[in-house]
Coordinates of C-alpha atoms and ligand atoms in Angstrom, one line a residue:
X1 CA -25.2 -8.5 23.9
X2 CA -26.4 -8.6 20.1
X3 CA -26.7 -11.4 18.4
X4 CA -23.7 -11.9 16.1
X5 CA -23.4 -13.6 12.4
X6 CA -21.1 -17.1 12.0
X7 CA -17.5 -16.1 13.2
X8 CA -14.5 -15.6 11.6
X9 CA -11.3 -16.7 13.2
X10 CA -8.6 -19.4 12.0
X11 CA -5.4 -17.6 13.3
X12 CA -2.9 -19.4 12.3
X13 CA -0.9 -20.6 15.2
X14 CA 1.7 -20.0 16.1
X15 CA 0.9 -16.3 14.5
X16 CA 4.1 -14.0 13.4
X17 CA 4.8 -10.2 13.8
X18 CA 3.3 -9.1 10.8
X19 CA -0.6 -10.8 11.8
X20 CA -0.9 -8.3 15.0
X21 CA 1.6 -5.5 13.2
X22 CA 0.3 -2.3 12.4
X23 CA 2.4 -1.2 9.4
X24 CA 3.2 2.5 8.8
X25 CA 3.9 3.7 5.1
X26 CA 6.4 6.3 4.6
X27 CA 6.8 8.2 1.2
X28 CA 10.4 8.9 1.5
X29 CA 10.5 12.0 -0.3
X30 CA 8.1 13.7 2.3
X31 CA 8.6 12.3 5.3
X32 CA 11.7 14.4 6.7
X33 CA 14.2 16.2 5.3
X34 CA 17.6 15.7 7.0
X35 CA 19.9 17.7 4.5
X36 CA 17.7 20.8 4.1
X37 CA 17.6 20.2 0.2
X38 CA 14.0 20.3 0.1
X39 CA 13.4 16.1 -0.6
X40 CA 12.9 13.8 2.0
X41 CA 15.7 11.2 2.6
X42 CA 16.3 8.0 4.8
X43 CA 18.6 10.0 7.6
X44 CA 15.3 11.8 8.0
X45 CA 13.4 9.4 8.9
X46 CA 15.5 7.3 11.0
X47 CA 15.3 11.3 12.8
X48 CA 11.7 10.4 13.2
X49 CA 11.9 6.6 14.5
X50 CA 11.1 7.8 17.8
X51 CA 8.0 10.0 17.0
X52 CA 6.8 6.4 15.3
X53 CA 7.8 3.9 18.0
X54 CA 7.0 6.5 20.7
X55 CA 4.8 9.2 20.0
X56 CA 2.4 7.0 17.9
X57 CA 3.4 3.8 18.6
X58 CA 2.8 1.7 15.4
X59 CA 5.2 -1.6 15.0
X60 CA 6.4 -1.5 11.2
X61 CA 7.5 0.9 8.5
X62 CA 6.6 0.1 5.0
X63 CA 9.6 2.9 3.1
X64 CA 8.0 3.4 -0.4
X65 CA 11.3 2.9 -3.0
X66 CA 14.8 4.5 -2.2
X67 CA 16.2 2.7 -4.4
X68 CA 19.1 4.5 -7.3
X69 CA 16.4 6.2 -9.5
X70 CA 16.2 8.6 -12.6
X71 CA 12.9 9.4 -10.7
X72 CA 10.7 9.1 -13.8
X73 CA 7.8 7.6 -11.5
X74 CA 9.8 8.9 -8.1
X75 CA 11.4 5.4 -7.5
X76 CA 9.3 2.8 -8.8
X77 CA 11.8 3.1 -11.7
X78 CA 14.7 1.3 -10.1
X79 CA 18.3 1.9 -11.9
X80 CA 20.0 -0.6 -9.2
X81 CA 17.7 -3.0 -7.0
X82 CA 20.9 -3.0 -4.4
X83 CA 21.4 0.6 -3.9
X84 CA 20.2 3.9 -2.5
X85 CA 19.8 6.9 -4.3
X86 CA 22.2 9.5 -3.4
X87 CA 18.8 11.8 -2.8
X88 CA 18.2 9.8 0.2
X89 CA 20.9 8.5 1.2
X90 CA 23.5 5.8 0.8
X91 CA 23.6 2.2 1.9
X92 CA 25.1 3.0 5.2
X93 CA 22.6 5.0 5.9
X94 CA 20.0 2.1 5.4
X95 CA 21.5 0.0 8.2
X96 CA 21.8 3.0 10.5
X97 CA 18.4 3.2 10.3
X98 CA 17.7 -0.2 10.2
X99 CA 19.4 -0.9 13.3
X100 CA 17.9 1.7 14.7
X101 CA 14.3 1.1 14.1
X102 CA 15.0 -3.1 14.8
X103 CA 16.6 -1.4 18.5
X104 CA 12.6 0.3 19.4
X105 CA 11.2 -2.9 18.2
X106 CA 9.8 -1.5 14.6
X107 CA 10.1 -3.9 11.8
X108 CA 11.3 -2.8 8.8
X109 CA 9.6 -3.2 5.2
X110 CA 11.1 -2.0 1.6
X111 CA 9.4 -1.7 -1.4
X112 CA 10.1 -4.3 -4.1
X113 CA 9.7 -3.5 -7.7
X114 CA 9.7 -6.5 -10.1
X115 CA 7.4 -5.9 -12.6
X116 CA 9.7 -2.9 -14.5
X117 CA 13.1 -1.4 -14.3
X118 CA 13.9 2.0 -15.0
X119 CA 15.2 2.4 -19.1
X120 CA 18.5 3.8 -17.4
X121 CA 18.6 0.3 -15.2
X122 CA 22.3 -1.3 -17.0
X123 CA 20.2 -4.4 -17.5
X124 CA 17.7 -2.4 -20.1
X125 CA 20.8 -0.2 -21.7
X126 CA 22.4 -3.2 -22.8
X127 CA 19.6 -5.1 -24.0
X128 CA 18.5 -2.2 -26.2
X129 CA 21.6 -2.2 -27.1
X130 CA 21.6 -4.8 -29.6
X131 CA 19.0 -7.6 -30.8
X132 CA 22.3 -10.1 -30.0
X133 CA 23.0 -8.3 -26.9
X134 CA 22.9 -11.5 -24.4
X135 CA 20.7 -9.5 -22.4
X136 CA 18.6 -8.6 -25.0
X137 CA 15.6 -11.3 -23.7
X138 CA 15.4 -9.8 -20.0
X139 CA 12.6 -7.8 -21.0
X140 CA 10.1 -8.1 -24.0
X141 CA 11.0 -7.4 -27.5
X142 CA 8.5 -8.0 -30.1
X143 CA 8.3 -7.3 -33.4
X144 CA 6.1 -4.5 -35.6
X145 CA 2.8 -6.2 -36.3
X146 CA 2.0 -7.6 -39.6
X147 CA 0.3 -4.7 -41.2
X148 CA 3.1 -2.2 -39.1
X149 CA 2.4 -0.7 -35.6
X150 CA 2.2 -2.2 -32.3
X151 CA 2.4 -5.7 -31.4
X152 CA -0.7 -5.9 -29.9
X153 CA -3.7 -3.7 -28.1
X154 CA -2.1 -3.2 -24.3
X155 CA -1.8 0.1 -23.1
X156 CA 0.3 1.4 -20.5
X157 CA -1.8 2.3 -17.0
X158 CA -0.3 5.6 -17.4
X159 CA -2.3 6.0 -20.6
X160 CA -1.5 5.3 -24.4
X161 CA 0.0 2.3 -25.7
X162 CA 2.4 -0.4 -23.4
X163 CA 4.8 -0.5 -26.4
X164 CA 7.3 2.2 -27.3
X165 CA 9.2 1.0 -30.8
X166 CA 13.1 1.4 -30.9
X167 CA 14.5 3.1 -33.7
X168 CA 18.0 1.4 -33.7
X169 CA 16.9 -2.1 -33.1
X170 CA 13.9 -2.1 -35.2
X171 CA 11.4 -3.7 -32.4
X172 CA 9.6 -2.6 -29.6
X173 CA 9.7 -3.3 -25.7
X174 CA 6.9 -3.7 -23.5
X175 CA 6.2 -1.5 -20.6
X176 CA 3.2 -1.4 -18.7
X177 CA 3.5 1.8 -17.1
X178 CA 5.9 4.8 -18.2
X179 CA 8.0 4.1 -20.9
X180 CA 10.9 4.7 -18.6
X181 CA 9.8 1.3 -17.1
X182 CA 10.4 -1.4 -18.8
X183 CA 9.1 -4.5 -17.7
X184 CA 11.1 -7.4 -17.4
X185 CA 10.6 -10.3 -18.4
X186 CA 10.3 -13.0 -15.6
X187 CA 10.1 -16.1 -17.9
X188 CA 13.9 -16.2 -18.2
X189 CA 15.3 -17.9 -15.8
X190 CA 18.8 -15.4 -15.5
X191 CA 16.1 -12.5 -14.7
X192 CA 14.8 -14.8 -12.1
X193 CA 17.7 -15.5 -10.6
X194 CA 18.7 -12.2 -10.8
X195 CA 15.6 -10.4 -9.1
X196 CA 15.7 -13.0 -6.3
X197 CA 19.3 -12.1 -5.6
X198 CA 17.8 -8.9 -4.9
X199 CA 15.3 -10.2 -2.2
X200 CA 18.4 -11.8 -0.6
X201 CA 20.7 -9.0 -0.6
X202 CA 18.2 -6.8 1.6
X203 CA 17.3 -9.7 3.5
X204 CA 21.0 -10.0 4.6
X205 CA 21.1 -6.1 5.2
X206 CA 18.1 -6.9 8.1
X207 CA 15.2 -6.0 6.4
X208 CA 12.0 -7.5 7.8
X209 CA 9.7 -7.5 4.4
X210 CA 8.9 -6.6 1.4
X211 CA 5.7 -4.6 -0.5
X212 CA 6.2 -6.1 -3.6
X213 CA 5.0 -3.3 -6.1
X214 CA 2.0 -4.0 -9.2
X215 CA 3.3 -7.8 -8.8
X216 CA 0.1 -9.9 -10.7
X217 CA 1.7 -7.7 -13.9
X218 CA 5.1 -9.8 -13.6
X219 CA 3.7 -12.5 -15.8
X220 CA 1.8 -12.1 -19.3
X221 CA -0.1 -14.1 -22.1
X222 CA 3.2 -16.2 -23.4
X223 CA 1.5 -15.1 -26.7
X224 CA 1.1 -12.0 -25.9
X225 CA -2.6 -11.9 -27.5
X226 CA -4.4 -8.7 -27.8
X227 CA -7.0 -7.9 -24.5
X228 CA -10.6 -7.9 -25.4
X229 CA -11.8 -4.3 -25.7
X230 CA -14.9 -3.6 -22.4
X231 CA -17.2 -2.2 -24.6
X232 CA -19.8 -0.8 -20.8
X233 CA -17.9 0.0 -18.6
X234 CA -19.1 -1.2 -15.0
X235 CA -20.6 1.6 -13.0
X236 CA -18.5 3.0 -10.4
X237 CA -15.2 1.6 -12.2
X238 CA -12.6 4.1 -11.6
X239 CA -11.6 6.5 -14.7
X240 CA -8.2 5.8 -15.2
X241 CA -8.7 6.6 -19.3
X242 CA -7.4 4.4 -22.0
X243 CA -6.4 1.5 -19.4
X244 CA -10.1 1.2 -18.3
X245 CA -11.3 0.4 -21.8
X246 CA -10.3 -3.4 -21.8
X247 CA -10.7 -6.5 -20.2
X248 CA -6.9 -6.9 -18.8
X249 CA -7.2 -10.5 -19.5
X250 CA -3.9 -11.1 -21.1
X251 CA -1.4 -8.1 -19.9
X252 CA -0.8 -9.4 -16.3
X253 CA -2.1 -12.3 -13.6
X254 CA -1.5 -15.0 -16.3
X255 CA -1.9 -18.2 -13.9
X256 CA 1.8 -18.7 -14.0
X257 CA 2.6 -16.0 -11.5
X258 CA 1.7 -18.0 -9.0
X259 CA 4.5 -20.2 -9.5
X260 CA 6.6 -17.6 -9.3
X261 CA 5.4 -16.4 -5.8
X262 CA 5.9 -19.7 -4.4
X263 CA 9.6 -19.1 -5.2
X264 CA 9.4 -15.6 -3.8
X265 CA 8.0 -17.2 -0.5
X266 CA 11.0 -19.5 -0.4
X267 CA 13.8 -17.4 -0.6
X268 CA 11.8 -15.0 2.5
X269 CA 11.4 -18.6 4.4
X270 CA 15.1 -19.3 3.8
X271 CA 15.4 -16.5 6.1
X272 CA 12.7 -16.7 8.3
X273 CA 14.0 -19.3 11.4
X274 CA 14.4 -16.6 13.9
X275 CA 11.5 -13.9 12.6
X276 CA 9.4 -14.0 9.7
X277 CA 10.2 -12.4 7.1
X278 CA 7.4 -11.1 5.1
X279 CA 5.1 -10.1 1.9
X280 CA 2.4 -7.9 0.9
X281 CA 1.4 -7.8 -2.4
X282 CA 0.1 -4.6 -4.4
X283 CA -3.0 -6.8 -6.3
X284 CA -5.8 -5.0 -7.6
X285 CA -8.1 -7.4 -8.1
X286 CA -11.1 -9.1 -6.0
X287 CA -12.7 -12.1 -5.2
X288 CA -11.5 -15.3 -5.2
X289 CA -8.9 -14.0 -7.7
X290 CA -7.3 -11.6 -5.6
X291 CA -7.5 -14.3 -2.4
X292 CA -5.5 -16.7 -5.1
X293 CA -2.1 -15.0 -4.0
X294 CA -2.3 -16.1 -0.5
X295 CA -1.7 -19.6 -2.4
X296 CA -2.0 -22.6 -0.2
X297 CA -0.1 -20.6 2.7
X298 CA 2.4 -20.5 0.2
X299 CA 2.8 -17.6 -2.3
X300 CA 1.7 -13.9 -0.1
X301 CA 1.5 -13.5 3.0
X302 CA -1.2 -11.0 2.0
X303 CA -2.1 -9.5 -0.9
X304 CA -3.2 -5.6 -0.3
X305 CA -7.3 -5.8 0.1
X306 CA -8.2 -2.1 -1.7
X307 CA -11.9 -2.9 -1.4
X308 CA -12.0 -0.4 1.7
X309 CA -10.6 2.5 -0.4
X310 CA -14.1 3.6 -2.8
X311 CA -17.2 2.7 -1.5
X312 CA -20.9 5.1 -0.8
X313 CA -19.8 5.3 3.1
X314 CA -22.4 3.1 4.3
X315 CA -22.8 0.8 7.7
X316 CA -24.3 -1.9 4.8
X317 CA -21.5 -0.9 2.5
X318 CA -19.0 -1.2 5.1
X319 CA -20.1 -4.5 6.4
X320 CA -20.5 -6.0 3.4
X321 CA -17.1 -5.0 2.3
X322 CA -15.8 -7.0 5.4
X323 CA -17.9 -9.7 4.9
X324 CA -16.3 -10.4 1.6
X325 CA -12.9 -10.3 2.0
X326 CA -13.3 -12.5 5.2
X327 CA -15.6 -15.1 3.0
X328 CA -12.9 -15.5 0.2
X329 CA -9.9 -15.8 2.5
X330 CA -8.6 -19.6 2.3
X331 CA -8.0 -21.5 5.1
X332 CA -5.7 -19.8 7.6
X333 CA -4.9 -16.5 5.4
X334 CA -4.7 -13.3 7.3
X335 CA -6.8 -10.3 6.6
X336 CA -5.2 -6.7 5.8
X337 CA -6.8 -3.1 5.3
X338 CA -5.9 0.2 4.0
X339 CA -7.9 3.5 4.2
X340 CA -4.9 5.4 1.9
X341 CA -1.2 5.5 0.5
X342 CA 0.4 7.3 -2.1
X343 CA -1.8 6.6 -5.2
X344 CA -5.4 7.7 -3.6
X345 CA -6.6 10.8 -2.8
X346 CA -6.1 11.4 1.2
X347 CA -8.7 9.9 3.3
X348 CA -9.8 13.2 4.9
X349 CA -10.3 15.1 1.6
X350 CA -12.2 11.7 0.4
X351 CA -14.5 11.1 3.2
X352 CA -14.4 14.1 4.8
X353 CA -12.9 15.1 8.6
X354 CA -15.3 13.5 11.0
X355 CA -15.7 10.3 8.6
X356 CA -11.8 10.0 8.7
X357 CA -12.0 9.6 12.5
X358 CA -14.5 6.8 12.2
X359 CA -12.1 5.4 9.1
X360 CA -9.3 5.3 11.2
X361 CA -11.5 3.4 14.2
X362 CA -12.2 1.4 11.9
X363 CA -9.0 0.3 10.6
X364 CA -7.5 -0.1 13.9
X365 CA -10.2 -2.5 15.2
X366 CA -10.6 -5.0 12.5
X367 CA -9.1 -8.1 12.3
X368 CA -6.3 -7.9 10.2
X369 CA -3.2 -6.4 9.6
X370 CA -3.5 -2.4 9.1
X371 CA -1.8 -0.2 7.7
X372 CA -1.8 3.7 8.1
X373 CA -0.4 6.0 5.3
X374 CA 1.9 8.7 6.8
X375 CA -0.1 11.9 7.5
X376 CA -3.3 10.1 8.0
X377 CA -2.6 10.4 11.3
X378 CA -2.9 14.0 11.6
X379 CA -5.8 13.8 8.7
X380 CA -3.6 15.4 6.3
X381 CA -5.9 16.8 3.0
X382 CA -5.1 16.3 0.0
X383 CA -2.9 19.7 -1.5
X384 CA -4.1 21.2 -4.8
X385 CA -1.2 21.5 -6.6
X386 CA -1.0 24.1 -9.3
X387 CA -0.7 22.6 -13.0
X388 CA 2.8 24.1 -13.1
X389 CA 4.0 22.8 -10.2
X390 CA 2.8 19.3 -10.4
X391 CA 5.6 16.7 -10.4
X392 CA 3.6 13.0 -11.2
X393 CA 4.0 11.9 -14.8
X394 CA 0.7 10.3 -14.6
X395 CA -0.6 13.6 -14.0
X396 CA 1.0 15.4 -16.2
X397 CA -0.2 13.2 -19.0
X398 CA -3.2 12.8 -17.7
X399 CA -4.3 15.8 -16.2
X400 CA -6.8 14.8 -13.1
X401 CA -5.0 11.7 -12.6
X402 CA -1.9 13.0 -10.7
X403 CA -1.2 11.8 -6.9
X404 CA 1.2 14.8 -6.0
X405 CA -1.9 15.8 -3.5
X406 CA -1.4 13.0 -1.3
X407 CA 2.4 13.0 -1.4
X408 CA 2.9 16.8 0.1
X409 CA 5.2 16.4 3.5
X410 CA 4.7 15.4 6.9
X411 CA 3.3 18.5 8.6
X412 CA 5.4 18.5 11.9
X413 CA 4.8 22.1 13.1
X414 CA 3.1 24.8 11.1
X415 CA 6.2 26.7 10.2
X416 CA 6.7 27.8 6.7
X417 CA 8.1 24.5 5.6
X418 CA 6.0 22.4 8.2
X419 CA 9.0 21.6 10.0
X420 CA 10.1 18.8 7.1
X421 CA 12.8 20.9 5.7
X422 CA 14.5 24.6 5.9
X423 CA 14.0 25.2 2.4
X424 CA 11.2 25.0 0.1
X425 CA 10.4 21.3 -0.2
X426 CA 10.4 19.1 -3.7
X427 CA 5.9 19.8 -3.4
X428 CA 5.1 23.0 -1.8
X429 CA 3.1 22.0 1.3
X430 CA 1.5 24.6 3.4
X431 CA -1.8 23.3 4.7
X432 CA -4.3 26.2 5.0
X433 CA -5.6 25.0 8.1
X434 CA -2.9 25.4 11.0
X435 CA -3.5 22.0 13.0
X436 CA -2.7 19.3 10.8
X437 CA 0.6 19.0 12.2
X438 CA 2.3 17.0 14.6
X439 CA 3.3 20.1 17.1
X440 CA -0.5 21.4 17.0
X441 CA -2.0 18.0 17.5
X442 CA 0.2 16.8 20.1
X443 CA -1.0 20.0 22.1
X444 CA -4.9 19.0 21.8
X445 CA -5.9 16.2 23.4
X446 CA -9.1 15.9 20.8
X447 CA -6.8 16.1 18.1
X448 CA -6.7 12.9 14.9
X449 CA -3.3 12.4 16.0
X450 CA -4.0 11.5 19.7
X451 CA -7.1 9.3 18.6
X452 CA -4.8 7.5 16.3
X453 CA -2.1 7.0 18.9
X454 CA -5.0 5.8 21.4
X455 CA -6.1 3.4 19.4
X456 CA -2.9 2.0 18.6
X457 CA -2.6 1.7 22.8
X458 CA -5.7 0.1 22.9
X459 CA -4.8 -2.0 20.3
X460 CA -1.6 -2.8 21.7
X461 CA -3.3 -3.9 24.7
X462 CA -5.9 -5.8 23.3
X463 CA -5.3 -9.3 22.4
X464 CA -9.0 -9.6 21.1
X465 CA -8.6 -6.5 19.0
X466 CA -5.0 -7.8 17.7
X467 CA -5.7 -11.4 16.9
X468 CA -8.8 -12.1 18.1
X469 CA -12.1 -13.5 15.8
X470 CA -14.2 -11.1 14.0
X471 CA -18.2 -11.2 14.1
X472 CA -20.6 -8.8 12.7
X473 CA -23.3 -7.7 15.2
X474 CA -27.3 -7.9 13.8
X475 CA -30.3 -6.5 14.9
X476 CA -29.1 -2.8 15.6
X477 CA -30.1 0.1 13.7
X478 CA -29.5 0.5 9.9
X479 CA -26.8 3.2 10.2
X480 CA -24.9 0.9 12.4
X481 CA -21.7 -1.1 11.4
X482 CA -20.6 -3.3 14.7
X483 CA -18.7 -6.0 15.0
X484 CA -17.3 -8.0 18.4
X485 CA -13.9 -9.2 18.7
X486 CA -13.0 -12.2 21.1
X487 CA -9.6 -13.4 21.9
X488 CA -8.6 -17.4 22.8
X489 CA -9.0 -16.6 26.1
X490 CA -12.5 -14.9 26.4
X491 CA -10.9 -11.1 25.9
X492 CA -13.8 -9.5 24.2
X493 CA -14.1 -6.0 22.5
X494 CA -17.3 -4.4 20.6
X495 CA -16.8 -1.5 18.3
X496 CA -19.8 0.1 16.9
X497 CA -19.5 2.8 14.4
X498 CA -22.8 5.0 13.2
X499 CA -22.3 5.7 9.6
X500 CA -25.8 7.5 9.4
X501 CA -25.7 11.9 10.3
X502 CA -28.0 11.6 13.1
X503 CA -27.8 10.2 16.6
X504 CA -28.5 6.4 17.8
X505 CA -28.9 4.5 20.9
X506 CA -27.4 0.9 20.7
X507 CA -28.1 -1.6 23.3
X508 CA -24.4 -1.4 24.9
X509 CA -23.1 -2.2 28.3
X510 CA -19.3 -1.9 29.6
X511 CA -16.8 0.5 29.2
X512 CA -15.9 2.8 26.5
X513 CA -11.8 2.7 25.8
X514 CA -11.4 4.6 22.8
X515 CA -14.1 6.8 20.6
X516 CA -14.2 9.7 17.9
X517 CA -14.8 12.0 20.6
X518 CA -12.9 11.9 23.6
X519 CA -16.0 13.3 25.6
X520 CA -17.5 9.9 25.1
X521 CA -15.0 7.5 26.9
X522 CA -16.4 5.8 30.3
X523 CA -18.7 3.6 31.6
X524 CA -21.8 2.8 29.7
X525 CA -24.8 0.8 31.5
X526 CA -27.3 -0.2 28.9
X527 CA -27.3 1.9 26.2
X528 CA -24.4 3.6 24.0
X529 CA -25.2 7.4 22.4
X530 CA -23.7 7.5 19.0
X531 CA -23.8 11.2 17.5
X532 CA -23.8 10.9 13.4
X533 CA -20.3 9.9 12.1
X534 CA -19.4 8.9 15.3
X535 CA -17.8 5.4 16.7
X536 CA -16.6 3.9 19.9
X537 CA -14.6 1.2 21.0
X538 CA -16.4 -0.5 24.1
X539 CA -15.1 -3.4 26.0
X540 CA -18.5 -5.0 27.8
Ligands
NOJ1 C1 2.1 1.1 -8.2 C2 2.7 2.1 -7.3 O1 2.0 2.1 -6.1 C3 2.7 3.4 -8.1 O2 3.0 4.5 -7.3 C4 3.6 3.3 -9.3 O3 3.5 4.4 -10.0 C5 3.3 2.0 -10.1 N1 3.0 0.9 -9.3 C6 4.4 1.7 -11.1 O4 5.4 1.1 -10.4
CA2 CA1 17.2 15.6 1.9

C-alpha cells in the first residue's frame, strides 16, 4: 500500500440522498422528442426514465428549465416560474413524470432561475409599464447618468452593456445577461416572497431539488457603483469578451446574498422531514469565496465546483485541483464535481476520446456528489454547427462563444434523426462517427456507455467509493493521480489514473473492478500495468 496524504472525511451523519447521488443533467430540448416536432419535451423523457434508472443506473435527474418561455436564452428566461411551456409539456405532464421517476427510485431536480425573468415575464410588463406602476421596483430602474448614458460600467455576460434604456419611461433596467432577462431585484421584500412561493409550489408538486441558476448575481452593490476595469488579464482566464475586462466586484456576490440563501435553505428544510430536499448552486467562483455558500451548513447544500472543467490534463493538475476544493470545504460540507453541462464544450471534443474515459473514472470515484451531463455517457462530441444554423444568442452575438455544440440530441440509434425525433430536430445532430449512440454502445461491451454504467454499479456497490474518506496516494510515478477511498467500516477502494501517454507500473495488489479498458479487469498481485490515458479502479 502507498503511503497516503492527511485524509479527508467528515461525512456528515446521518448523510442524505443527494451526498451518495449521482445526478444526471438533462437539456430538455435534446433529450427525447415525444411529439415528433423536432424539440425535446418532458413526455420524452419520462419515455427514457427507464434507460436512466435501468440501463445506466444514475439516481437523480437535474431537467435544465421547462419553464413558460419566449426562449430568448432557451428557458433561462422564465415567463411563469409555476408553469411548463407548452413546447414540453404541461403541468400534468410534470407529475406524470415525476411520479414516475420517484416510482424507480430517481430523485428529481428542476432548474431554478432567480437572478432574471424573461422581459415577457407579467411581473417585467407591468413594471415597465409605468415609473408608478406598483411593480415598477421588482427589478432595477436607474436613471441616465449625469453626463447621459448608462448608469454605470456593468456589462451583460452575453457581451455589451447590463443596461438597456426605455424609451417610454425614460430610465433603464438592469440585466446581467440578455436584455430579454431582466434581473430582479431581490432587495424588495414582495419579490422575495414572491420567488420563494415559487420554491414551494414545486416542492408541493414532489420535486426533490433545485439547481439554482447564476445565483451569487441575485444580489448587487446597493449603490450600484461602477466595477473596477482588470487592466492584465490573468493567464488562462477564459475569453468571454467585454465581461472579462473587469473586476466583477460590485455586479453580483455582494455579501448580502448570503442572507438570502439562508432563507432559500429554510423554505427546502420546511419540507425536508421525510427526504431532503436539496440545493446546488451555479457559483463561479473559487476559494474560500466560492466555499462561502455552503454557509455554516446553512445556505447550499453545494455550490457547483467548475474547477475540474479547464485545466493542462495533468496527474499534478488533477490532484491539486482536488486538493483544493477539499482544503476550503468547512466543516461537514460535501464535495461535488462536473466534467460538462450545457455551457462547455463536450468533454470528449475537450479532452479528447481516451482522456474522456479516464474523466469519467474520475468523476465516478471521487468523493462527492457527481454529476454527468447527458450524452457524456456515450462521449458525445461537440457538433459544429453552421453560422446559419446556430440557435444560442450568446453565439450569435458573439460569434465563438455559442454552446449549440454541446446541446445537439441524445444519440439513441444512428438513424437519420438519432432516434430523438421523426423529424428534423430543433439542432441538426448527425454525429459522423456511427457509435455514439445508445443502440451501438449497448451492443459493444468496450463501449463509453457500458464503462459509465459499470462504474455507476461499482459505485452503487461501494460504500467507500459513495461516502467513504478521500486520500491522495504519494510516492508513485509523476504521471500518476491516485487516491484510496475507505468506508466507516474498513471498505477500501484505490483508483489510480495515468495521466502521462506512456505505460507505468504502480505498486498494486487486489482486484481490478472497473478500468478504461475492459481487458484490464482481474486480479492484480503486486503490480498494476497502466497504458497512457488509462485508469483502473482496484479494490486491494
Ligand atoms: C447560466 C446558465 O447555465 C446558462 O445556460 C444561462 O444562459 C445563464 N445562466 C443565464 O441564465
Ligand atoms: Ca416535442
Amino acid at each position: 500500500m502507498c503511503p497516503t496524504t492527511p485524509d479527508h472525511s467528515g461525512l456528515p451523519l446521518p448523510y442524505e440522498w443527494w451526498h451518495e447521488a449521482v445526478i444526471y443533467q438533462i437539456y430538455p430540448r435534446s433529450f427525447m422528442d415525444s411529439n415528433g416536432d423536432g424539440i425535446g419535451d418532458l413526455a420524452g423523457i419520462t419515455s427514457k426514465l427507464d434507460y436512466l434508472a435501468g440501463v445506466l443506473g444514475v439516481d437523480a435527474l437535474w431537467i435544465s428549465p421547462f419553464y413558460t418561455s419566449p426562449m430568448a436564452d432557451f428557458g433561462y428566461d422564465v415567463a411563469d416560474y409555476v408553469d411548463v411551456d407548452p413546447i414540453f409539456g404541461a403541468l400534468a405532464d410534470f407529475s406524470v413524470l415525476v411520479e414516475r421517476a420517484h416510482g424507480l427510485g430517481l430523485k428529481v431536480v428542476i432548474d431554478w432561475v432567480p437572478n432574471h425573468s424573461s422581459s415577457k415575464h407579467a411581473w417585467f410588463v407591468e413594471s415597465r409599464s409605468s415609473r408608478r406602476n406598483p411593480r415598477r421596483d421588482w427589478y432595477v430602474w436607474k436613471d441616465p447618468a449625469p453626463g447621459g448614458g448608462e448608469p454605470n460600467n456593468w456589462v451583460s455576460v452575453f457581451g455589451g452593456p447590463a443596461w438597456t434604456y426605455d424609451d417610454r419611461t425614460g430610465q433603464y433596467y438592469l440585466h446581467s445577461f440578455l436584455a430579454e432577462q431582466p434581473d430582479l431585484n431581490w432587495r424588495n421584500p414582495a419579490v422575495k416572497e414572491a420567488m420563494l412561493g415559487t420554491l414551494r409550489f414545486w416542492l408541493e408538486l414532489g420535486v426533490d431539488g433545485f439547481r439554482l441558476d447564476a445565483c451569487h448575481f441575485a444580489m448587487k452593490d446597493p449603490d450600484y457603483r461602477s466595477n473596477p476595469v482588470l487592466e492584465h488579464p490573468e493567464p488562462g482566464y477564459k475569453d468571454m469578451g467585454d465581461y472579462d475586462r473587469f473586476v466583477h466586484l460590485h455586479d453580483r456576490g455582494h455579501p448580502d446574498i448570503h442572507m438570502l440563501f439562508r432563507e432559500v435553505r429554510a423554505v427546502l428544510d420546511e419540507y425536508s422531514a421525510e427526504r431532503s430536499r436539496f440545493s446546488v448552486g451555479e457559483i463561479h467562483l473559487e476559494g474560500e469565496e466560492w466555499a462561502a455558500y455552503y454557509g455554516d451548513n446553512d445556505e447550499l447544500h453545494m455550490p457547483y465546483f467548475f474547477g475540474m472543467l479547464h485545466g493542462d490534463w495533468t496527474a499534478a493538475w488533477a490532484r491539486r485541483t482536488v486538493g483544493s476544493l477539499e482544503a476550503v470545504l468547512p466543516p461537514g460540507a460535501w464535495p461535488n464535481y462536473v466534467l460538462g453541462n450545457h455551457d462547455e464544450v463536450r468533454i470528449a471534443t475537450r479532452y479528447g476520446d481516451r482522456r474522456a474515459r479516464m474523466a469519467t473514472l474520475m468523476l465516478l470515484t471521487l468523493r462527492g456528489t457527481p454529476t454527468l451531463y447527458y450524452g457524456d455517457e456515450l462521449g458525445m462530441v461537440q457538433a459544429d454547427i453552421p453560422p446559419e444554423e446556430q440557435q444560442d444568442p450568446w453565439g450569435r452575438r458573439q460569434p465563438g462563444l455559442g454552446r449549440d455544440g454541446c446541446r445537439t440530441p441524445l444519440q439513441w440509434t444512428a438513424d437519420p434523426y438519432g432516434g430523438f425525433s421523426t423529424v428534423r430536430p430543433w439542432l441538426a445532430t448527425v454525429d459522423p462517427d456511427a457509435d455514439r449512440n445508445v443502440e451501438a454502445q449497448l451492443a459493444d461491451p468496450d463501449s463509453m456507455l457500458h464503462l459509465t454504467r459499470r462504474l455507476l454499479e461499482v459505485r452503487k456497490g461501494s460504500e467507500a467509493l459513495r461516502i467513504g474518506d478521500y486520500q491522495a496516494l504519494e510516492g508513485l510515478p509523476e504521471t500518476v493521480f491516485a487516491y484510496r477511498r475507505r468506508a466507516a467500516d474498513g471498505e477500501t477502494v484505490c483508483v489510480y489514473l495515468n495521466f502521462g501517454g506512456e505505460p507505468v507500473r504502480v505498486p498494486a495488489a487486489g482486484e481490478v473492478l472497473a478500468a478504461t479498458r475492459r481487458d484490464m479487469a482481474g486480479p492484480v498481485g503486486g503490480f498494476l500495468l497502466l497504458d497512457g490515458l488509462d485508469g483502473a479502479v482496484l479494490r486491494p
